[in-house]
Short mmCIF file of N, CA and C in Angstrom, two decimals:
data_model
loop_
_atom_site.label_atom_id
_atom_site.label_comp_id
_atom_site.label_asym_id
_atom_site.label_seq_id
_atom_site.Cartn_x
_atom_site.Cartn_y
_atom_site.Cartn_z
N MET A 2 95.23 -22.81 -182.54
CA MET A 2 94.41 -23.91 -182.84
C MET A 2 94.25 -24.66 -181.61
N LEU A 3 95.23 -24.73 -180.77
CA LEU A 3 94.93 -25.46 -179.47
C LEU A 3 93.74 -24.85 -178.80
N GLU A 4 93.77 -23.29 -178.63
CA GLU A 4 92.76 -22.74 -177.79
C GLU A 4 91.35 -23.04 -178.55
N ARG A 5 91.20 -22.98 -179.94
CA ARG A 5 90.00 -23.20 -180.48
C ARG A 5 89.50 -24.61 -180.22
N ASP A 6 90.42 -25.40 -180.14
CA ASP A 6 89.95 -26.96 -179.90
C ASP A 6 89.60 -27.15 -178.54
N TYR A 7 90.23 -26.49 -177.55
CA TYR A 7 89.73 -26.33 -176.18
C TYR A 7 88.35 -25.77 -176.04
N ILE A 8 88.21 -24.54 -176.80
CA ILE A 8 86.90 -23.94 -176.55
C ILE A 8 85.73 -24.89 -177.12
N THR A 9 86.06 -25.48 -178.28
CA THR A 9 85.05 -26.29 -179.04
C THR A 9 84.72 -27.43 -178.05
N GLU A 10 85.74 -28.15 -177.38
CA GLU A 10 85.40 -29.23 -176.56
C GLU A 10 84.56 -28.59 -175.41
N LEU A 11 85.02 -27.46 -174.81
CA LEU A 11 84.18 -26.97 -173.79
C LEU A 11 82.84 -27.00 -174.06
N ILE A 12 82.43 -26.30 -175.25
CA ILE A 12 81.19 -26.14 -175.66
C ILE A 12 80.40 -27.35 -175.94
N SER A 13 81.11 -28.40 -176.44
CA SER A 13 80.64 -29.69 -176.84
C SER A 13 80.02 -30.23 -175.51
N GLN A 14 80.92 -30.36 -174.54
CA GLN A 14 80.55 -30.76 -173.16
C GLN A 14 79.33 -30.11 -172.40
N PHE A 15 79.38 -28.76 -172.61
CA PHE A 15 78.38 -27.80 -172.22
C PHE A 15 77.02 -28.28 -172.79
N VAL A 16 76.90 -28.41 -174.13
CA VAL A 16 75.75 -28.57 -174.98
C VAL A 16 75.15 -29.89 -174.30
N GLU A 17 76.09 -31.10 -174.27
CA GLU A 17 75.74 -32.31 -173.88
C GLU A 17 74.96 -32.31 -172.41
N ALA A 18 75.63 -31.61 -171.50
CA ALA A 18 75.16 -31.53 -170.20
C ALA A 18 73.75 -30.75 -170.14
N VAL A 19 73.86 -29.62 -170.79
CA VAL A 19 72.71 -28.75 -170.59
C VAL A 19 71.51 -29.29 -171.40
N THR A 20 71.83 -30.09 -172.42
CA THR A 20 70.70 -30.79 -173.04
C THR A 20 70.05 -31.84 -172.24
N ARG A 21 70.70 -32.56 -171.27
CA ARG A 21 70.27 -33.69 -170.57
C ARG A 21 69.56 -32.91 -169.31
N ALA A 22 70.21 -31.95 -168.74
CA ALA A 22 69.67 -31.23 -167.55
C ALA A 22 68.24 -30.48 -167.98
N LEU A 23 68.24 -29.72 -169.12
CA LEU A 23 67.12 -29.16 -169.49
C LEU A 23 65.96 -29.97 -169.81
N ARG A 24 66.16 -30.93 -170.38
CA ARG A 24 65.20 -32.06 -170.75
C ARG A 24 64.59 -32.69 -169.38
N LEU A 25 65.35 -32.97 -168.36
CA LEU A 25 64.82 -33.38 -167.05
C LEU A 25 64.03 -32.32 -166.35
N ALA A 26 64.58 -31.24 -166.48
CA ALA A 26 63.88 -30.00 -165.85
C ALA A 26 62.48 -29.85 -166.49
N VAL A 27 62.56 -29.75 -167.65
CA VAL A 27 61.13 -29.59 -168.22
C VAL A 27 60.18 -30.80 -168.30
N GLU A 28 60.69 -32.03 -168.68
CA GLU A 28 59.95 -33.03 -168.75
C GLU A 28 59.37 -33.68 -167.44
N LYS A 29 60.28 -33.66 -166.47
CA LYS A 29 60.12 -34.26 -165.19
C LYS A 29 59.92 -33.08 -163.97
N GLY A 30 60.11 -31.90 -164.31
CA GLY A 30 59.83 -30.76 -163.39
C GLY A 30 60.91 -30.89 -162.46
N ASP A 31 62.27 -31.54 -162.57
CA ASP A 31 63.17 -31.76 -161.51
C ASP A 31 63.97 -30.53 -161.25
N PRO A 32 63.91 -29.93 -160.05
CA PRO A 32 64.51 -28.79 -159.69
C PRO A 32 66.18 -29.01 -159.58
N VAL A 33 66.66 -30.11 -159.28
CA VAL A 33 68.02 -30.40 -159.28
C VAL A 33 68.65 -30.10 -160.66
N SER A 34 67.81 -30.43 -161.78
CA SER A 34 68.30 -30.37 -163.17
C SER A 34 68.53 -28.81 -163.40
N CYS A 35 67.79 -28.05 -162.95
CA CYS A 35 67.95 -26.60 -163.06
C CYS A 35 69.35 -26.25 -162.39
N GLN A 36 69.65 -26.79 -161.34
CA GLN A 36 70.95 -26.48 -160.68
C GLN A 36 72.01 -26.94 -161.50
N GLU A 37 71.76 -28.11 -162.24
CA GLU A 37 72.85 -28.71 -163.11
C GLU A 37 73.00 -27.73 -164.21
N VAL A 38 72.10 -27.05 -164.77
CA VAL A 38 72.28 -26.14 -166.02
C VAL A 38 73.23 -24.84 -165.18
N GLU A 39 72.79 -24.51 -164.10
CA GLU A 39 73.52 -23.50 -163.49
C GLU A 39 74.97 -24.01 -163.28
N GLN A 40 75.09 -25.13 -162.94
CA GLN A 40 76.61 -25.69 -162.62
C GLN A 40 77.40 -25.55 -164.06
N GLN A 41 76.69 -25.88 -165.13
CA GLN A 41 77.41 -25.99 -166.30
C GLN A 41 77.78 -24.50 -166.76
N VAL A 42 76.85 -23.45 -166.50
CA VAL A 42 77.19 -22.13 -166.80
C VAL A 42 78.52 -21.65 -166.00
N ALA A 43 78.49 -22.13 -164.73
CA ALA A 43 79.52 -21.76 -163.90
C ALA A 43 80.91 -22.44 -164.36
N ASP A 44 80.73 -23.66 -164.83
CA ASP A 44 81.96 -24.32 -165.23
C ASP A 44 82.41 -23.63 -166.45
N LEU A 45 81.52 -23.23 -167.33
CA LEU A 45 81.96 -22.43 -168.57
C LEU A 45 82.64 -21.24 -168.35
N VAL A 46 82.21 -20.49 -167.15
CA VAL A 46 82.84 -19.17 -166.89
C VAL A 46 84.08 -19.44 -165.85
N ASP A 47 84.24 -20.77 -165.62
CA ASP A 47 85.36 -21.13 -164.64
C ASP A 47 85.08 -20.46 -163.27
N LEU A 48 83.84 -20.56 -162.69
CA LEU A 48 83.69 -19.92 -161.37
C LEU A 48 82.89 -21.17 -160.54
N ASP A 49 83.06 -21.05 -159.38
CA ASP A 49 82.19 -21.68 -158.31
C ASP A 49 80.66 -21.48 -158.64
N VAL A 50 79.94 -22.46 -158.63
CA VAL A 50 78.40 -22.23 -158.90
C VAL A 50 77.82 -21.30 -158.06
N GLN A 51 77.93 -21.38 -156.74
CA GLN A 51 77.38 -20.35 -155.75
C GLN A 51 77.86 -19.07 -156.12
N THR A 52 79.05 -18.65 -156.37
CA THR A 52 79.53 -17.38 -156.74
C THR A 52 79.00 -16.95 -158.11
N ALA A 53 79.02 -17.84 -159.01
CA ALA A 53 78.68 -17.32 -160.52
C ALA A 53 77.08 -17.09 -160.46
N MET A 54 76.19 -17.85 -159.79
CA MET A 54 74.83 -17.58 -160.00
C MET A 54 74.46 -16.46 -159.05
N ALA A 55 75.28 -16.05 -157.88
CA ALA A 55 74.80 -15.04 -157.21
C ALA A 55 75.31 -13.54 -157.73
N LEU A 56 76.16 -13.73 -158.80
CA LEU A 56 76.53 -12.49 -159.35
C LEU A 56 75.43 -11.49 -159.95
N SER A 57 75.45 -10.29 -159.71
CA SER A 57 74.72 -9.23 -160.43
C SER A 57 74.88 -9.55 -161.98
N PRO A 58 73.88 -9.17 -162.86
CA PRO A 58 73.83 -9.29 -164.16
C PRO A 58 75.16 -8.61 -164.68
N ASP A 59 75.39 -7.43 -164.40
CA ASP A 59 76.68 -6.79 -164.71
C ASP A 59 77.97 -7.39 -164.36
N SER A 60 78.07 -8.04 -163.37
CA SER A 60 79.20 -8.75 -162.69
C SER A 60 79.37 -9.98 -163.51
N LEU A 61 78.34 -10.66 -163.89
CA LEU A 61 78.40 -11.77 -164.62
C LEU A 61 79.16 -11.60 -165.98
N VAL A 62 78.64 -10.37 -166.57
CA VAL A 62 79.23 -10.06 -167.89
C VAL A 62 80.66 -9.64 -167.66
N THR A 63 80.95 -9.14 -166.67
CA THR A 63 82.39 -8.67 -166.40
C THR A 63 83.17 -10.01 -166.24
N MET A 64 82.65 -11.00 -165.75
CA MET A 64 83.54 -12.38 -165.48
C MET A 64 83.57 -12.96 -166.92
N LEU A 65 82.52 -12.81 -167.68
CA LEU A 65 82.72 -13.47 -169.07
C LEU A 65 83.76 -12.67 -169.80
N VAL A 66 84.03 -11.50 -169.71
CA VAL A 66 84.98 -10.65 -170.48
C VAL A 66 86.34 -11.07 -169.82
N LEU A 67 86.49 -11.18 -168.50
CA LEU A 67 87.65 -11.40 -167.86
C LEU A 67 88.16 -12.81 -168.24
N SER A 68 87.15 -13.85 -168.45
CA SER A 68 87.52 -15.18 -168.80
C SER A 68 88.23 -15.17 -170.20
N GLY A 69 88.23 -14.18 -170.99
CA GLY A 69 88.88 -14.29 -172.34
C GLY A 69 88.12 -14.94 -173.34
N MET A 70 87.13 -15.71 -172.93
CA MET A 70 86.28 -16.56 -173.99
C MET A 70 85.00 -15.98 -174.09
N GLY A 71 84.62 -14.62 -173.56
CA GLY A 71 83.21 -14.29 -173.63
C GLY A 71 82.67 -14.31 -174.99
N ASP A 72 83.25 -13.96 -176.27
CA ASP A 72 82.71 -13.82 -177.30
C ASP A 72 82.36 -15.13 -177.86
N SER A 73 83.15 -16.28 -177.31
CA SER A 73 83.11 -17.60 -177.88
C SER A 73 81.76 -18.23 -177.03
N ILE A 74 81.56 -17.82 -175.86
CA ILE A 74 80.61 -18.90 -175.07
C ILE A 74 79.39 -17.88 -174.68
N ALA A 75 79.31 -16.62 -175.06
CA ALA A 75 78.25 -15.87 -174.53
C ALA A 75 76.92 -16.35 -174.91
N ALA A 76 76.74 -16.66 -176.30
CA ALA A 76 75.32 -17.21 -176.64
C ALA A 76 75.00 -18.41 -176.02
N TYR A 77 75.89 -19.31 -175.57
CA TYR A 77 75.52 -20.49 -174.85
C TYR A 77 75.16 -20.16 -173.32
N VAL A 78 75.85 -19.12 -172.73
CA VAL A 78 75.50 -18.82 -171.39
C VAL A 78 74.13 -18.10 -171.37
N CYS A 79 73.97 -17.12 -172.19
CA CYS A 79 72.74 -16.41 -172.55
C CYS A 79 71.62 -17.49 -172.69
N TYR A 80 71.73 -18.29 -173.69
CA TYR A 80 70.70 -19.35 -173.91
C TYR A 80 70.19 -20.13 -172.56
N ALA A 81 71.44 -20.69 -171.99
CA ALA A 81 71.10 -21.54 -170.80
C ALA A 81 70.39 -20.78 -169.59
N LEU A 82 70.84 -19.49 -169.27
CA LEU A 82 70.17 -18.71 -168.33
C LEU A 82 68.76 -18.35 -168.69
N ASP A 83 68.54 -18.08 -169.92
CA ASP A 83 67.12 -17.70 -170.27
C ASP A 83 66.20 -18.88 -170.19
N ARG A 84 66.56 -20.12 -170.82
CA ARG A 84 65.83 -21.16 -170.66
C ARG A 84 65.47 -21.66 -169.21
N VAL A 85 66.59 -21.77 -168.30
CA VAL A 85 66.42 -22.07 -167.03
C VAL A 85 65.53 -21.16 -166.25
N SER A 86 65.71 -19.73 -166.50
CA SER A 86 64.75 -18.79 -166.07
C SER A 86 63.38 -19.28 -166.40
N SER A 87 63.02 -19.71 -167.59
CA SER A 87 61.54 -20.10 -167.86
C SER A 87 61.13 -21.33 -167.17
N VAL A 88 62.12 -22.28 -166.78
CA VAL A 88 61.81 -23.46 -166.00
C VAL A 88 61.47 -23.03 -164.66
N TYR A 89 62.36 -21.99 -164.06
CA TYR A 89 62.08 -21.58 -162.58
C TYR A 89 60.62 -20.76 -162.68
N GLU A 90 60.44 -20.13 -163.58
CA GLU A 90 59.09 -19.40 -163.65
C GLU A 90 57.90 -20.50 -163.74
N ALA A 91 58.05 -21.45 -164.44
CA ALA A 91 57.02 -22.42 -164.58
C ALA A 91 56.96 -23.28 -163.30
N GLN A 92 57.84 -23.34 -162.36
CA GLN A 92 57.88 -23.98 -161.25
C GLN A 92 57.48 -23.13 -160.18
N GLY A 93 57.29 -21.82 -160.37
CA GLY A 93 56.61 -20.70 -159.43
C GLY A 93 57.90 -20.09 -158.59
N ASN A 94 59.03 -20.32 -158.92
CA ASN A 94 60.29 -19.69 -158.23
C ASN A 94 60.55 -18.29 -159.01
N ASN A 95 59.82 -17.38 -158.74
CA ASN A 95 59.84 -16.18 -159.54
C ASN A 95 61.07 -15.39 -159.34
N ASP A 96 61.71 -15.52 -157.98
CA ASP A 96 63.09 -14.81 -157.62
C ASP A 96 64.07 -15.43 -158.46
N LEU A 97 64.18 -16.75 -158.48
CA LEU A 97 65.44 -17.26 -159.21
C LEU A 97 65.09 -16.96 -160.74
N ALA A 98 64.03 -17.13 -161.26
CA ALA A 98 63.42 -16.89 -162.62
C ALA A 98 63.81 -15.43 -163.20
N GLY A 99 63.75 -14.47 -162.30
CA GLY A 99 63.89 -13.04 -162.48
C GLY A 99 65.35 -12.87 -162.59
N LEU A 100 66.10 -13.36 -161.61
CA LEU A 100 67.74 -13.24 -161.65
C LEU A 100 68.15 -13.75 -162.95
N ARG A 101 67.87 -14.90 -163.24
CA ARG A 101 68.43 -15.59 -164.41
C ARG A 101 68.08 -14.86 -165.72
N HIS A 102 66.89 -14.41 -165.66
CA HIS A 102 66.33 -13.53 -166.87
C HIS A 102 67.29 -12.32 -167.11
N LEU A 103 67.52 -11.48 -166.10
CA LEU A 103 68.25 -10.36 -165.91
C LEU A 103 69.80 -10.75 -166.35
N GLN A 104 70.23 -11.80 -165.81
CA GLN A 104 71.50 -12.18 -166.28
C GLN A 104 71.69 -12.56 -167.61
N ALA A 105 70.63 -13.13 -168.19
CA ALA A 105 70.60 -13.58 -169.68
C ALA A 105 70.56 -12.30 -170.52
N GLN A 106 69.66 -11.28 -170.09
CA GLN A 106 69.50 -10.08 -170.79
C GLN A 106 70.97 -9.40 -170.87
N ALA A 107 71.48 -9.22 -169.72
CA ALA A 107 72.82 -8.44 -169.46
C ALA A 107 73.77 -9.22 -170.57
N VAL A 108 73.89 -10.51 -170.52
CA VAL A 108 74.89 -11.18 -171.35
C VAL A 108 74.58 -10.88 -173.01
N ALA A 109 73.19 -10.88 -173.10
CA ALA A 109 72.79 -10.62 -174.57
C ALA A 109 73.15 -9.19 -174.97
N GLU A 110 72.87 -8.23 -174.32
CA GLU A 110 73.13 -6.85 -174.65
C GLU A 110 74.58 -6.60 -174.72
N SER A 111 75.41 -7.20 -173.87
CA SER A 111 76.83 -6.95 -173.70
C SER A 111 77.57 -7.54 -175.01
N PHE A 112 77.12 -8.84 -175.48
CA PHE A 112 77.78 -9.55 -176.41
C PHE A 112 76.91 -9.84 -177.70
N GLY A 113 75.84 -8.96 -177.77
CA GLY A 113 75.05 -9.12 -179.11
C GLY A 113 74.33 -10.31 -179.42
N CYS A 114 74.04 -11.14 -178.44
CA CYS A 114 73.32 -12.35 -178.83
C CYS A 114 71.86 -12.20 -178.38
N ASP A 115 70.97 -13.06 -178.87
CA ASP A 115 69.59 -12.83 -178.85
C ASP A 115 68.95 -14.19 -177.97
N PRO A 116 68.41 -13.97 -176.78
CA PRO A 116 68.11 -15.02 -175.84
C PRO A 116 67.04 -15.84 -176.49
N ALA A 117 66.27 -15.35 -177.57
CA ALA A 117 65.24 -16.20 -178.18
C ALA A 117 65.72 -17.04 -179.33
N THR A 118 67.15 -16.83 -179.71
CA THR A 118 67.61 -17.70 -180.78
C THR A 118 68.70 -18.56 -180.17
N PRO A 119 68.43 -19.90 -180.07
CA PRO A 119 69.23 -20.81 -179.49
C PRO A 119 70.61 -20.95 -180.52
N PRO A 120 71.65 -21.25 -179.83
CA PRO A 120 72.85 -21.65 -180.51
C PRO A 120 72.47 -22.87 -181.40
N GLU A 121 73.10 -22.94 -182.49
CA GLU A 121 72.89 -24.06 -183.67
C GLU A 121 72.74 -25.41 -182.90
N GLU A 122 73.64 -25.79 -182.03
CA GLU A 122 73.52 -27.19 -181.47
C GLU A 122 72.49 -27.41 -180.48
N LEU A 123 71.79 -26.37 -180.13
CA LEU A 123 70.73 -26.49 -179.23
C LEU A 123 69.35 -26.15 -179.95
N ALA A 124 69.29 -25.89 -181.06
CA ALA A 124 68.00 -25.50 -181.91
C ALA A 124 67.06 -26.65 -181.72
N ALA A 125 67.38 -27.87 -181.94
CA ALA A 125 66.42 -28.94 -181.97
C ALA A 125 65.80 -29.13 -180.62
N LEU A 126 66.67 -29.16 -179.66
CA LEU A 126 66.27 -29.24 -178.18
C LEU A 126 65.13 -28.07 -177.83
N ASP A 127 65.65 -26.87 -178.26
CA ASP A 127 64.82 -25.76 -178.09
C ASP A 127 63.44 -25.90 -178.71
N ALA A 128 63.41 -26.31 -179.89
CA ALA A 128 62.15 -26.59 -180.50
C ALA A 128 61.32 -27.68 -179.91
N GLU A 129 61.88 -28.74 -179.36
CA GLU A 129 61.17 -29.89 -178.63
C GLU A 129 60.65 -29.32 -177.26
N LEU A 130 61.65 -28.73 -176.52
CA LEU A 130 61.15 -28.43 -175.14
C LEU A 130 60.39 -26.99 -175.01
N PHE A 131 60.71 -26.03 -175.82
CA PHE A 131 60.12 -24.68 -175.69
C PHE A 131 59.41 -24.25 -176.85
N GLY A 132 59.16 -25.09 -177.78
CA GLY A 132 58.32 -24.88 -179.01
C GLY A 132 58.88 -23.64 -179.94
N SER A 133 60.12 -23.54 -179.94
CA SER A 133 60.81 -22.55 -180.74
C SER A 133 61.17 -23.11 -182.28
N ALA A 134 60.23 -23.77 -182.96
CA ALA A 134 60.57 -24.55 -184.10
C ALA A 134 61.13 -23.76 -185.10
N GLU A 135 60.62 -22.42 -185.13
CA GLU A 135 61.09 -21.51 -186.31
C GLU A 135 62.47 -20.90 -185.93
N GLU A 136 62.96 -20.85 -184.58
CA GLU A 136 64.18 -20.08 -184.30
C GLU A 136 65.20 -21.15 -184.77
N GLY A 137 66.19 -20.60 -185.11
CA GLY A 137 67.37 -21.40 -185.55
C GLY A 137 67.29 -22.07 -186.74
N ALA A 138 66.17 -22.03 -187.44
CA ALA A 138 66.02 -22.92 -188.62
C ALA A 138 66.60 -22.18 -189.85
#
């Protein structure tokens, strides 16, 4: 029970921070907000942000597995990486966009989540910022 409460609290904090950061990244074109999304992913995986974001897609998946929470957090990690990839692409940062996309794909394939389908808590934000109104409905 305590572990589930802990994971629920982690996810709640993640959703709140990612919501704020993605909104700023998309609406204001704020590159620092993209880094905040990455920081939230790193925190969820319990790694330093520079280390986590430099990992190859397969290594990121390995870290999710080793965290023991991979199944619980994979959809959130996948979503955040995929959407920040889109923001980087819109900003013309194709190198980071490509790496984040590959990381999201690796998480999706390993944990059976769909990057195009946001977690329930992020569905309204996704529809607002990325036009995915029918996803998650």
